[in-house]
Short mmCIF file of C-alpha atoms in Angstrom, two decimals:
data_model
loop_
_atom_site.label_atom_id
_atom_site.label_comp_id
_atom_site.label_asym_id
_atom_site.label_seq_id
_atom_site.Cartn_x
_atom_site.Cartn_y
_atom_site.Cartn_z
CA MET A 1 7.25 -12.59 7.31
CA ARG A 2 8.69 -14.06 10.50
CA ASP A 3 8.66 -12.08 13.70
CA GLY A 4 11.93 -10.46 14.71
CA PRO A 5 14.04 -12.53 17.03
CA GLU A 6 13.25 -12.25 20.74
CA HIS A 7 16.63 -10.61 21.38
CA GLY A 8 17.10 -9.13 17.97
CA TYR A 9 19.04 -6.41 16.28
CA VAL A 10 18.03 -3.71 18.73
CA HIS A 11 18.36 -4.21 22.45
CA GLY A 12 17.76 -2.51 25.74
CA TYR A 13 14.12 -1.68 26.49
CA ASP A 14 12.71 -0.80 29.82
CA ALA A 15 9.30 -1.96 31.00
CA GLY A 16 7.49 1.11 29.66
CA GLU A 17 8.94 0.63 26.23
CA GLN A 18 8.06 -3.06 26.32
CA ALA A 19 4.49 -2.10 27.08
CA ARG A 20 4.39 0.28 24.14
CA LEU A 21 5.88 -2.38 21.85
CA HIS A 22 3.22 -4.75 23.01
CA ASP A 23 0.63 -2.14 22.09
CA GLN A 24 2.16 -1.84 18.65
CA ALA A 25 2.19 -5.59 18.17
CA ALA A 26 -1.51 -5.38 19.01
CA THR A 27 -1.91 -2.69 16.31
CA LEU A 28 -0.43 -4.99 13.70
CA GLU A 29 -2.43 -7.91 15.00
CA THR A 30 -5.58 -5.82 14.62
CA LEU A 31 -4.62 -4.81 11.08
CA LEU A 32 -4.16 -8.43 9.99
CA HIS A 33 -6.58 -10.35 12.15
CA HIS A 34 -9.48 -8.11 13.18
CA ASP A 35 -11.65 -9.84 10.57
CA SER A 36 -10.34 -13.38 11.09
CA ARG A 37 -13.61 -14.47 12.66
CA PHE A 38 -15.17 -17.96 12.50
CA PRO A 39 -18.47 -19.19 13.87
CA GLU A 40 -18.56 -20.85 17.29
CA GLY A 41 -18.09 -24.62 17.06
CA CYS A 42 -16.83 -24.74 13.50
CA THR A 43 -13.78 -26.78 12.56
CA VAL A 44 -10.71 -24.79 11.50
CA LEU A 45 -7.38 -26.08 10.21
CA GLU A 46 -4.30 -23.90 10.70
CA ALA A 47 -1.70 -25.18 8.28
CA GLY A 48 1.94 -24.36 8.98
CA SER A 49 1.16 -23.13 12.46
CA GLY A 50 4.85 -23.13 13.51
CA VAL A 51 5.41 -21.95 17.07
CA GLY A 52 1.89 -20.55 17.29
CA ALA A 53 2.61 -16.86 16.50
CA GLN A 54 -0.60 -16.63 14.48
CA THR A 55 -2.48 -19.29 16.46
CA LEU A 56 -2.62 -16.99 19.48
CA PRO A 57 -4.45 -14.11 17.78
CA LEU A 58 -6.69 -16.61 16.00
CA LEU A 59 -7.72 -18.25 19.27
CA ARG A 60 -8.07 -14.96 21.16
CA ARG A 61 -10.68 -13.89 18.59
CA ASN A 62 -12.24 -17.33 18.21
CA PRO A 63 -11.97 -19.27 21.48
CA GLY A 64 -15.03 -21.35 20.54
CA ILE A 65 -13.71 -22.93 17.34
CA ARG A 66 -12.49 -26.53 17.09
CA LEU A 67 -8.94 -25.85 15.88
CA THR A 68 -6.40 -28.27 14.46
CA CYS A 69 -2.79 -27.08 14.04
CA VAL A 70 -0.52 -28.76 11.52
CA ASP A 71 3.18 -28.19 11.03
CA ILE A 72 6.00 -30.22 9.57
CA ALA A 73 8.22 -29.56 12.61
CA ALA A 74 7.40 -31.42 15.81
CA ALA A 75 9.54 -29.04 17.91
CA SER A 76 7.56 -26.05 16.63
CA LEU A 77 4.26 -27.74 17.47
CA ALA A 78 5.52 -28.44 21.00
CA GLU A 79 6.52 -24.80 21.49
CA GLY A 80 3.19 -23.65 20.05
CA ARG A 81 1.32 -25.90 22.50
CA ALA A 82 3.32 -24.46 25.41
CA ARG A 83 2.62 -20.88 24.33
CA ILE A 84 -1.09 -21.47 23.89
CA ALA A 85 -1.30 -23.20 27.27
CA ALA A 86 0.63 -20.35 28.90
CA ALA A 87 -1.84 -17.87 27.41
CA GLY A 88 -4.73 -19.77 28.99
CA LEU A 89 -6.33 -20.37 25.62
CA PRO A 90 -8.20 -23.61 24.66
CA LEU A 91 -5.68 -26.12 23.33
CA PRO A 92 -6.08 -27.12 19.67
CA ALA A 93 -5.39 -30.57 18.30
CA PHE A 94 -1.83 -30.84 16.95
CA ARG A 95 -0.74 -32.99 13.98
CA GLN A 96 2.72 -33.21 12.50
CA ALA A 97 2.31 -33.32 8.72
CA ASP A 98 3.41 -31.89 5.41
CA LEU A 99 0.78 -29.42 4.26
CA ARG A 100 1.20 -30.73 0.70
CA ALA A 101 -0.14 -34.14 1.85
CA LEU A 102 -2.52 -33.56 4.73
CA PRO A 103 -3.63 -36.56 6.80
CA PHE A 104 -7.32 -35.58 6.62
CA ALA A 105 -10.31 -36.74 4.62
CA ASP A 106 -11.79 -34.58 1.90
CA ALA A 107 -14.04 -31.81 3.24
CA ALA A 108 -12.95 -32.50 6.83
CA PHE A 109 -12.93 -28.81 7.87
CA ASP A 110 -15.24 -25.83 7.69
CA HIS A 111 -12.33 -23.41 7.24
CA ALA A 112 -8.57 -23.33 6.75
CA PHE A 113 -6.12 -20.64 7.72
CA VAL A 114 -2.52 -20.06 6.57
CA CYS A 115 -0.41 -17.08 7.56
CA PHE A 116 3.19 -16.40 6.42
CA VAL A 117 3.49 -19.96 5.11
CA LEU A 118 3.02 -19.96 1.31
CA GLU A 119 5.99 -17.61 0.95
CA HIS A 120 8.24 -20.55 1.89
CA LEU A 121 6.80 -23.17 -0.45
CA PRO A 122 8.11 -24.09 -3.92
CA GLU A 123 4.58 -24.93 -5.11
CA PRO A 124 2.11 -22.71 -3.31
CA ALA A 125 -0.72 -23.49 -5.76
CA ALA A 126 -0.33 -27.22 -5.00
CA ALA A 127 -0.50 -26.48 -1.27
CA LEU A 128 -3.61 -24.38 -1.79
CA ALA A 129 -5.20 -27.18 -3.83
CA GLU A 130 -4.53 -29.56 -0.95
CA LEU A 131 -6.10 -27.11 1.50
CA ARG A 132 -9.08 -26.82 -0.81
CA ARG A 133 -9.43 -30.60 -0.74
CA VAL A 134 -9.77 -30.75 3.06
CA VAL A 135 -12.27 -27.87 3.33
CA ARG A 136 -15.95 -28.61 2.68
CA PRO A 137 -17.75 -27.01 -0.28
CA GLY A 138 -18.98 -23.63 0.85
CA GLY A 139 -16.22 -23.45 3.45
CA SER A 140 -13.45 -20.88 3.20
CA LEU A 141 -9.72 -20.44 3.22
CA THR A 142 -7.94 -17.41 4.73
CA VAL A 143 -4.43 -16.62 3.55
CA ILE A 144 -2.14 -13.83 4.80
CA GLU A 145 1.25 -13.12 3.22
CA GLY A 146 3.68 -10.20 2.94
CA ASP A 147 5.36 -8.79 -0.17
CA HIS A 148 8.90 -7.39 0.15
CA GLY A 149 8.42 -5.46 -3.10
CA SER A 150 5.96 -3.24 -1.25
CA VAL A 151 8.60 -1.56 0.92
CA LEU A 152 8.66 2.24 0.56
CA LEU A 153 11.47 4.02 2.34
CA HIS A 154 12.18 7.64 3.07
CA PRO A 155 14.96 8.53 2.69
CA GLU A 156 15.29 6.15 -0.24
CA ASP A 157 18.44 4.05 0.25
CA ALA A 158 20.14 1.86 -2.34
CA ALA A 159 22.01 -0.19 0.27
CA ALA A 160 18.75 -0.92 2.11
CA ARG A 161 17.18 -2.04 -1.19
CA ALA A 162 20.16 -4.30 -1.80
CA ALA A 163 19.84 -5.86 1.66
CA ILE A 164 16.13 -6.54 1.09
CA ALA A 165 16.98 -8.00 -2.32
CA CYS A 166 19.39 -10.43 -0.60
CA GLN A 167 16.47 -11.81 1.35
CA VAL A 168 14.33 -12.07 -1.77
CA VAL A 169 17.11 -13.96 -3.59
CA LEU A 170 17.80 -16.30 -0.64
CA GLN A 171 14.11 -17.07 -0.22
CA ARG A 172 13.82 -17.79 -3.96
CA ALA A 173 16.90 -20.05 -3.79
CA ALA A 174 15.16 -21.97 -1.01
CA GLY A 175 12.11 -22.41 -3.23
CA GLY A 176 10.01 -19.63 -1.73
CA ASP A 177 8.83 -16.17 -2.80
CA ALA A 178 9.17 -13.14 -0.53
CA GLU A 179 6.99 -11.20 -3.01
CA ILE A 180 4.08 -13.64 -3.01
CA GLY A 181 1.49 -11.24 -1.56
CA ARG A 182 0.62 -9.67 -4.92
CA ARG A 183 0.06 -13.16 -6.40
CA LEU A 184 -2.57 -14.45 -3.98
CA ALA A 185 -5.58 -13.82 -6.20
CA PRO A 186 -4.24 -15.70 -9.28
CA LEU A 187 -2.81 -18.47 -7.08
CA LEU A 188 -6.17 -19.05 -5.43
CA ARG A 189 -7.95 -19.18 -8.76
CA GLN A 190 -5.30 -21.55 -10.09
CA ALA A 191 -5.92 -23.80 -7.07
CA GLY A 192 -9.63 -24.06 -7.87
CA PHE A 193 -11.17 -21.61 -5.44
CA ALA A 194 -14.37 -20.00 -6.63
CA GLU A 195 -14.05 -16.50 -5.24
CA ALA A 196 -10.95 -14.89 -3.85
CA ARG A 197 -11.41 -11.55 -2.15
CA VAL A 198 -8.00 -9.94 -1.54
CA SER A 199 -7.56 -6.98 0.77
CA PRO A 200 -4.16 -5.33 1.10
CA ARG A 201 -3.19 -4.14 4.59
CA LEU A 202 -0.68 -1.35 4.43
CA VAL A 203 1.47 -0.53 7.45
CA TYR A 204 2.54 3.12 7.28
CA VAL A 205 5.02 4.64 9.72
CA ASP A 206 6.21 8.21 10.08
CA GLY A 207 7.67 10.35 12.82
CA SER A 208 4.28 10.79 14.48
CA ARG A 209 4.23 7.08 15.31
CA PRO A 210 7.49 6.40 17.18
CA ALA A 211 6.20 3.22 18.83
CA LEU A 212 5.27 1.76 15.48
CA ALA A 213 8.65 2.82 14.10
CA GLU A 214 10.27 0.92 16.93
CA GLY A 215 7.96 -2.10 16.80
CA PHE A 216 7.67 -2.52 13.04
CA ILE A 217 10.68 -0.90 11.29
CA ARG A 218 13.32 -1.72 13.89
CA ARG A 219 12.09 -4.78 15.78
CA THR A 220 10.21 -6.56 13.00
CA PHE A 221 11.33 -5.71 9.47
CA THR A 222 14.95 -4.68 10.05
CA ALA A 223 15.44 -7.46 12.59
CA MET A 224 14.17 -9.94 9.99
CA VAL A 225 16.54 -8.66 7.31
CA ALA A 226 19.40 -8.63 9.84
CA GLY A 227 18.67 -12.29 10.46
CA ILE A 228 19.90 -13.33 6.97
CA ARG A 229 23.15 -11.31 7.13
CA ASP A 230 25.55 -14.25 7.54
CA GLU A 231 23.70 -16.41 5.03
CA ALA A 232 23.74 -13.59 2.44
CA VAL A 233 27.46 -12.97 2.97
CA HIS A 234 28.31 -16.69 2.76
CA ALA A 235 26.23 -17.02 -0.42
CA GLY A 236 28.33 -14.24 -1.95
CA LEU A 237 25.29 -11.96 -2.40
CA THR A 238 26.82 -9.13 -0.37
CA GLN A 239 29.67 -8.17 1.91
CA GLU A 240 29.44 -7.40 5.63
CA ALA A 241 30.01 -3.64 5.25
CA ALA A 242 27.52 -3.23 2.40
CA PHE A 243 24.87 -5.27 4.22
CA ASP A 244 25.35 -3.33 7.44
CA ALA A 245 24.99 -0.08 5.49
CA GLY A 246 21.69 -1.47 4.24
CA LEU A 247 20.53 -2.19 7.78
CA ARG A 248 21.47 1.37 8.76
CA GLY A 249 19.45 2.59 5.75
CA LEU A 250 16.42 0.67 6.96
CA LEU A 251 16.83 2.00 10.51
CA ARG A 252 17.17 5.52 9.11
CA ALA A 253 13.51 5.29 8.03
CA ALA A 254 12.61 4.95 11.72
CA ASP A 255 14.08 8.38 12.51
CA PRO A 256 11.63 11.22 13.21
CA ASP A 257 11.88 12.54 9.63
CA GLY A 258 11.76 9.13 7.97
CA THR A 259 8.83 7.11 6.66
CA PHE A 260 8.23 3.46 5.85
CA CYS A 261 5.50 1.42 4.18
CA TYR A 262 4.95 -2.33 3.97
CA THR A 263 1.88 -4.08 2.53
CA PHE A 264 0.46 -7.39 3.67
CA PHE A 265 -2.14 -9.18 1.58
CA LYS A 266 -5.05 -11.03 3.12
CA ALA A 267 -7.26 -13.22 0.97
CA VAL A 268 -10.48 -15.04 1.82
CA ALA A 269 -11.51 -17.61 -0.78
CA VAL A 270 -14.51 -19.91 -0.94
CA VAL A 271 -14.42 -23.61 -1.80
CA PRO A 272 -16.89 -24.08 -4.67
CA ALA A 273 -19.84 -26.48 -4.39
CA VAL A 274 -19.04 -29.77 -6.12
CA MET B 1 -0.67 11.85 -11.09
CA ARG B 2 -2.47 13.39 -14.04
CA ASP B 3 -5.56 11.76 -15.45
CA GLY B 4 -5.08 9.75 -18.62
CA PRO B 5 -5.70 11.66 -21.81
CA GLU B 6 -9.27 11.92 -22.97
CA HIS B 7 -8.48 9.83 -26.03
CA GLY B 8 -5.61 7.91 -24.57
CA TYR B 9 -3.74 4.73 -25.13
CA VAL B 10 -6.79 2.47 -25.23
CA HIS B 11 -9.74 3.29 -27.46
CA GLY B 12 -13.14 2.04 -28.49
CA TYR B 13 -15.61 1.82 -25.65
CA ASP B 14 -19.34 1.51 -25.98
CA ALA B 15 -21.79 3.32 -23.74
CA GLY B 16 -22.04 0.48 -21.22
CA GLU B 17 -18.32 0.39 -20.77
CA GLN B 18 -18.17 4.16 -20.42
CA ALA B 19 -20.73 3.86 -17.64
CA ARG B 20 -18.61 1.27 -15.87
CA LEU B 21 -15.52 3.42 -16.24
CA HIS B 22 -17.43 6.29 -14.76
CA ASP B 23 -18.32 4.08 -11.81
CA GLN B 24 -14.66 3.20 -11.38
CA ALA B 25 -13.64 6.85 -11.50
CA ALA B 26 -16.18 7.28 -8.73
CA THR B 27 -14.46 4.45 -6.79
CA LEU B 28 -11.14 6.25 -6.96
CA GLU B 29 -12.78 9.58 -6.17
CA THR B 30 -14.33 7.99 -3.07
CA LEU B 31 -10.97 6.53 -2.05
CA LEU B 32 -9.22 9.90 -2.26
CA HIS B 33 -11.94 12.39 -1.42
CA HIS B 34 -14.60 10.75 0.74
CA ASP B 35 -13.14 12.53 3.77
CA SER B 36 -12.37 15.85 2.03
CA ARG B 37 -15.11 17.61 3.99
CA PHE B 38 -15.14 21.28 5.05
CA PRO B 39 -17.74 23.15 7.10
CA GLU B 40 -20.48 25.12 5.32
CA GLY B 41 -19.47 28.71 4.64
CA CYS B 42 -15.76 28.32 5.34
CA THR B 43 -13.13 29.71 2.99
CA VAL B 44 -11.06 27.17 1.07
CA LEU B 45 -8.13 27.77 -1.29
CA GLU B 46 -7.43 25.15 -3.94
CA ALA B 47 -3.87 25.80 -5.11
CA GLY B 48 -2.83 24.42 -8.48
CA SER B 49 -6.40 23.68 -9.46
CA GLY B 50 -5.50 23.16 -13.15
CA VAL B 51 -8.50 22.23 -15.30
CA GLY B 52 -10.63 21.45 -12.25
CA ALA B 53 -10.18 17.66 -12.14
CA GLN B 54 -10.03 17.77 -8.31
CA THR B 55 -12.22 20.86 -7.96
CA LEU B 56 -15.25 18.92 -9.13
CA PRO B 57 -15.14 16.21 -6.44
CA LEU B 58 -14.29 18.88 -3.86
CA LEU B 59 -17.34 20.98 -4.77
CA ARG B 60 -19.67 17.99 -5.10
CA ARG B 61 -18.92 17.12 -1.47
CA ASN B 62 -18.76 20.72 -0.26
CA PRO B 63 -21.15 22.87 -2.30
CA GLY B 64 -21.49 25.34 0.58
CA ILE B 65 -17.83 26.36 0.90
CA ARG B 66 -16.42 29.67 -0.36
CA LEU B 67 -13.79 28.32 -2.73
CA THR B 68 -10.94 30.16 -4.46
CA CYS B 69 -9.04 28.35 -7.23
CA VAL B 70 -5.51 29.40 -8.07
CA ASP B 71 -3.42 28.21 -10.98
CA ILE B 72 -0.43 29.58 -12.84
CA ALA B 73 -2.08 28.83 -16.21
CA ALA B 74 -4.93 31.11 -17.31
CA ALA B 75 -6.06 28.60 -19.95
CA SER B 76 -6.43 25.88 -17.34
CA LEU B 77 -8.45 28.15 -15.09
CA ALA B 78 -10.78 28.95 -17.97
CA GLU B 79 -11.29 25.27 -18.72
CA GLY B 80 -11.87 24.56 -15.05
CA ARG B 81 -14.49 27.28 -14.89
CA ALA B 82 -16.29 25.82 -17.94
CA ARG B 83 -16.28 22.30 -16.43
CA ILE B 84 -17.59 23.46 -13.09
CA ALA B 85 -20.32 25.51 -14.76
CA ALA B 86 -21.24 22.54 -16.98
CA ALA B 87 -21.55 20.36 -13.86
CA GLY B 88 -23.99 22.87 -12.36
CA LEU B 89 -21.79 23.43 -9.33
CA PRO B 90 -21.37 26.80 -7.59
CA LEU B 91 -18.58 28.76 -9.32
CA PRO B 92 -15.48 29.45 -7.23
CA ALA B 93 -13.39 32.60 -7.48
CA PHE B 94 -10.46 32.16 -9.85
CA ARG B 95 -7.06 33.80 -9.53
CA GLN B 96 -4.08 33.32 -11.78
CA ALA B 97 -1.01 33.15 -9.56
CA ASP B 98 2.15 31.23 -8.70
CA LEU B 99 1.48 29.16 -5.64
CA ARG B 100 4.94 30.08 -4.34
CA ALA B 101 3.88 33.74 -4.08
CA LEU B 102 0.15 33.81 -3.40
CA PRO B 103 -1.70 37.14 -3.78
CA PHE B 104 -3.49 36.78 -0.44
CA ALA B 105 -3.02 38.20 3.02
CA ASP B 106 -1.74 36.09 5.87
CA ALA B 107 -4.44 33.86 7.42
CA ALA B 108 -6.88 34.68 4.60
CA PHE B 109 -8.36 31.18 4.41
CA ASP B 110 -9.79 28.59 6.77
CA HIS B 111 -8.40 25.68 4.74
CA ALA B 112 -6.17 24.95 1.77
CA PHE B 113 -6.26 21.99 -0.57
CA VAL B 114 -3.61 20.73 -3.03
CA CYS B 115 -3.91 17.54 -5.05
CA PHE B 116 -1.30 16.21 -7.51
CA VAL B 117 0.55 19.52 -7.46
CA LEU B 118 3.57 19.23 -5.15
CA GLU B 119 4.95 16.40 -7.31
CA HIS B 120 5.70 19.01 -9.99
CA LEU B 121 7.44 21.62 -7.81
CA PRO B 122 11.20 22.00 -7.28
CA GLU B 123 10.66 23.27 -3.73
CA PRO B 124 7.55 21.65 -2.30
CA ALA B 125 8.41 22.67 1.28
CA ALA B 126 8.56 26.35 0.22
CA ALA B 127 5.12 25.98 -1.45
CA LEU B 128 3.77 24.37 1.70
CA ALA B 129 5.15 27.19 3.83
CA GLU B 130 3.41 29.72 1.55
CA LEU B 131 0.15 27.79 1.90
CA ARG B 132 0.63 27.76 5.67
CA ARG B 133 1.03 31.56 5.56
CA VAL B 134 -2.37 32.12 3.93
CA VAL B 135 -4.27 29.68 6.24
CA ARG B 136 -5.37 30.96 9.63
CA PRO B 137 -3.97 29.42 12.81
CA GLY B 138 -6.08 26.41 13.63
CA GLY B 139 -7.02 25.97 10.00
CA SER B 140 -5.88 23.01 7.98
CA LEU B 141 -4.14 21.97 4.79
CA THR B 142 -5.10 18.84 2.83
CA VAL B 143 -2.47 17.39 0.44
CA ILE B 144 -2.90 14.38 -1.85
CA GLU B 145 -0.01 12.96 -3.90
CA GLY B 146 0.93 9.68 -5.55
CA ASP B 147 4.18 7.76 -5.35
CA HIS B 148 5.38 5.82 -8.39
CA GLY B 149 7.65 3.71 -6.19
CA SER B 150 4.52 2.11 -4.78
CA VAL B 151 3.64 0.24 -7.97
CA LEU B 152 3.36 -3.52 -7.50
CA LEU B 153 2.89 -5.57 -10.62
CA HIS B 154 2.04 -9.17 -11.26
CA PRO B 155 3.53 -10.55 -13.39
CA GLU B 156 6.64 -8.55 -12.44
CA ASP B 157 8.07 -6.96 -15.59
CA ALA B 158 11.49 -5.32 -15.93
CA ALA B 159 10.49 -3.37 -19.06
CA ALA B 160 7.46 -1.95 -17.25
CA ARG B 161 9.69 -0.92 -14.33
CA ALA B 162 12.06 0.78 -16.78
CA ALA B 163 9.18 2.70 -18.41
CA ILE B 164 7.95 3.91 -15.00
CA ALA B 165 11.56 4.87 -14.16
CA CYS B 166 11.64 7.04 -17.33
CA GLN B 167 8.75 9.05 -15.93
CA VAL B 168 10.44 9.38 -12.55
CA VAL B 169 13.66 10.59 -14.21
CA LEU B 170 11.86 13.06 -16.50
CA GLN B 171 9.83 14.45 -13.63
CA ARG B 172 12.99 14.86 -11.56
CA ALA B 173 14.72 16.58 -14.47
CA ALA B 174 11.79 19.00 -14.60
CA GLY B 175 12.28 19.75 -10.89
CA GLY B 176 9.52 17.47 -9.59
CA ASP B 177 9.32 14.18 -7.68
CA ALA B 178 7.06 11.36 -8.84
CA GLU B 179 7.83 9.58 -5.55
CA ILE B 180 6.79 12.43 -3.25
CA GLY B 181 3.92 10.66 -1.55
CA ARG B 182 6.13 8.95 1.02
CA ARG B 183 7.67 12.33 1.93
CA LEU B 184 4.52 14.25 2.86
CA ALA B 185 4.88 13.91 6.62
CA PRO B 186 8.47 15.26 6.84
CA LEU B 187 7.73 17.95 4.23
CA LEU B 188 4.78 19.22 6.22
CA ARG B 189 6.79 19.31 9.42
CA GLN B 190 9.60 21.12 7.60
CA ALA B 191 7.07 23.68 6.39
CA GLY B 192 6.00 24.46 9.94
CA PHE B 193 2.76 22.56 10.29
CA ALA B 194 1.97 21.39 13.79
CA GLU B 195 0.37 18.03 13.16
CA ALA B 196 0.42 16.07 9.94
CA ARG B 197 -1.80 13.03 9.81
CA VAL B 198 -0.93 10.96 6.72
CA SER B 199 -3.18 8.18 5.50
CA PRO B 200 -2.07 6.04 2.54
CA ARG B 201 -4.79 5.04 0.08
CA LEU B 202 -3.89 1.86 -1.74
CA VAL B 203 -5.59 1.01 -5.04
CA TYR B 204 -5.52 -2.77 -5.52
CA VAL B 205 -6.65 -4.44 -8.75
CA ASP B 206 -6.98 -8.11 -9.61
CA GLY B 207 -8.98 -10.19 -12.09
CA SER B 208 -12.11 -9.93 -9.93
CA ARG B 209 -12.24 -6.17 -10.66
CA PRO B 210 -12.18 -5.87 -14.48
CA ALA B 211 -13.71 -2.38 -14.51
CA LEU B 212 -11.04 -1.12 -12.13
CA ALA B 213 -8.37 -2.83 -14.27
CA GLU B 214 -9.74 -0.95 -17.24
CA GLY B 215 -10.22 2.35 -15.50
CA PHE B 216 -7.08 2.47 -13.39
CA ILE B 217 -4.38 0.22 -14.92
CA ARG B 218 -5.19 0.85 -18.60
CA ARG B 219 -6.88 4.23 -18.77
CA THR B 220 -5.13 6.01 -15.93
CA PHE B 221 -1.71 4.68 -15.03
CA THR B 222 -0.60 3.10 -18.35
CA ALA B 223 -2.09 6.00 -20.32
CA MET B 224 -0.09 8.40 -18.16
CA VAL B 225 3.18 6.51 -18.71
CA ALA B 226 2.39 6.25 -22.43
CA GLY B 227 2.10 10.04 -22.45
CA ILE B 228 5.85 10.51 -21.82
CA ARG B 229 6.97 8.02 -24.52
CA ASP B 230 8.27 10.53 -27.07
CA GLU B 231 9.87 12.73 -24.43
CA ALA B 232 11.64 9.73 -22.88
CA VAL B 233 12.89 8.55 -26.27
CA HIS B 234 14.09 12.04 -27.24
CA ALA B 235 15.85 12.39 -23.90
CA GLY B 236 17.74 9.17 -24.67
CA LEU B 237 16.30 7.39 -21.61
CA THR B 238 14.82 4.56 -23.67
CA GLN B 239 14.07 3.37 -27.19
CA GLU B 240 10.67 2.96 -28.80
CA ALA B 241 10.67 -0.84 -28.73
CA ALA B 242 11.83 -1.08 -25.13
CA PHE B 243 9.31 1.50 -23.96
CA ASP B 244 6.45 -0.19 -25.81
CA ALA B 245 7.43 -3.48 -24.21
CA GLY B 246 7.14 -1.68 -20.89
CA LEU B 247 3.65 -0.47 -21.74
CA ARG B 248 2.67 -4.02 -22.68
CA GLY B 249 4.10 -5.17 -19.33
CA LEU B 250 1.88 -2.67 -17.53
CA LEU B 251 -1.18 -3.70 -19.54
CA ARG B 252 -0.38 -7.34 -18.78
CA ALA B 253 -1.20 -6.61 -15.13
CA ALA B 254 -4.75 -5.80 -16.24
CA ASP B 255 -5.28 -9.34 -17.57
CA PRO B 256 -7.52 -11.64 -15.54
CA ASP B 257 -4.56 -13.34 -13.85
CA GLY B 258 -2.61 -10.12 -13.24
CA THR B 259 -2.58 -7.79 -10.24
CA PHE B 260 -1.59 -4.17 -9.67
CA CYS B 261 -1.15 -1.88 -6.67
CA TYR B 262 -0.63 1.86 -6.43
CA THR B 263 -0.57 3.95 -3.25
CA PHE B 264 -1.72 7.56 -2.92
CA PHE B 265 -0.90 9.53 0.20
CA LYS B 266 -3.33 11.99 1.77
CA ALA B 267 -2.19 14.31 4.52
CA VAL B 268 -4.20 16.66 6.69
CA ALA B 269 -2.03 19.12 8.63
CA VAL B 270 -2.99 21.85 11.04
CA VAL B 271 -1.59 25.40 11.05
CA PRO B 272 -0.27 25.99 14.56
CA ALA B 273 -1.54 28.83 16.72
CA VAL B 274 0.89 31.77 16.64
#
């Protein structure tokens, strides 16, 4: 799941609200990353690091690791470098590469880390096998992915479901899988990992958590779905009015009497001894 | 969610397997009830106690409470009493009554407890308001319900979805809501509770947890869906072959390369001071 756009579907926050949203981002970061801890001095590969959205929480928790960030897009790597520098965190090494053919020797790293990456790949098991290759026996791989099938809405809303389904269909057409979270355990076994311990992380929002409603339902999930509106319309999957009704249905769950659930899946798998 | 039938869809376990299943039942009991704790000596009402399936874990954790069990069915109360006696637990008081018109004075109890009951009621908010009436100001209500919309399956299976949908439709036709879990927070507010703290409890099963696959996917969830087969066929919602394909789809998730998720919702709400 990508973050919502910087100036996304919902606008107009004052400084106090920005601060609360930052707190909520921290809540989600804690949910996903509180246990992303690696020993001082160990070598970690972040594959598909993009613009560094997940690199920042990783480095904040593990400033002493020797991190290498790989992404296929040079522009993303450059933006990631700038963000990490601006945050005053230790700069990783950066390598432009395809994560299906990594420019590293076998067993080059102690650990590997991928977050919101496999969902975009046509052959996630092949990517996992390549990650296994570059991690030493006894080392580990951490994977975090979402699953759009996990959305629970109240009030239930058919148009909102249809809008989410547009994203699932588009992502599948592009070779990915927006419902990959539930598949992490079998994928990791298929890729030759010895143990895969999967822990779901459920984000639950109701009217008692207005800042989380704002930060997660409106500014993250709905903003992300809104981001595929034109593509879905052009692909003939929906029409403007129907899609916009779906966005309103999603936003409705952020009202004081609405509720919303989304489940992320985090897996930690060990590379078997040879 | 009702427990699977005693001699349900899957048969033939030896003593060792029975022991493991018992362990898994304990896992689920811990997930739902580990924090169902009430002070020694306080008065607790369990409304809709049925045959005592939830009374047992409640009393095991809270043997010192003064418990009253209410159910509309005298036969269920009698069976519950026998089970509790057989378990060597302190016997509660039993009252046959409709939980929408409880035979107790206002503020008669310190706490109330309902588990897998609201899902069957046409007017859950009215029942909650009646429970609020009989709990003293400052006392609390604990509610636990499932939500069939929370099922995640791998492999995804349209026939399994259709079988689950049959149960949702039948339960709605009977005045209930098999997807009530997500609605607890607004229902509690509607019923006049001051604070409602909802915590989802997600059961996740993959191939690394074969005993949980057996105990939860096969013997609990699939057995429960199997239990409405004839009713669904007679209601014209499905046909035998299609429904049985759905059951196979559910069981498929219990295979070593399958996964399954189900989310329960537990709410603790406080009765406001007058």
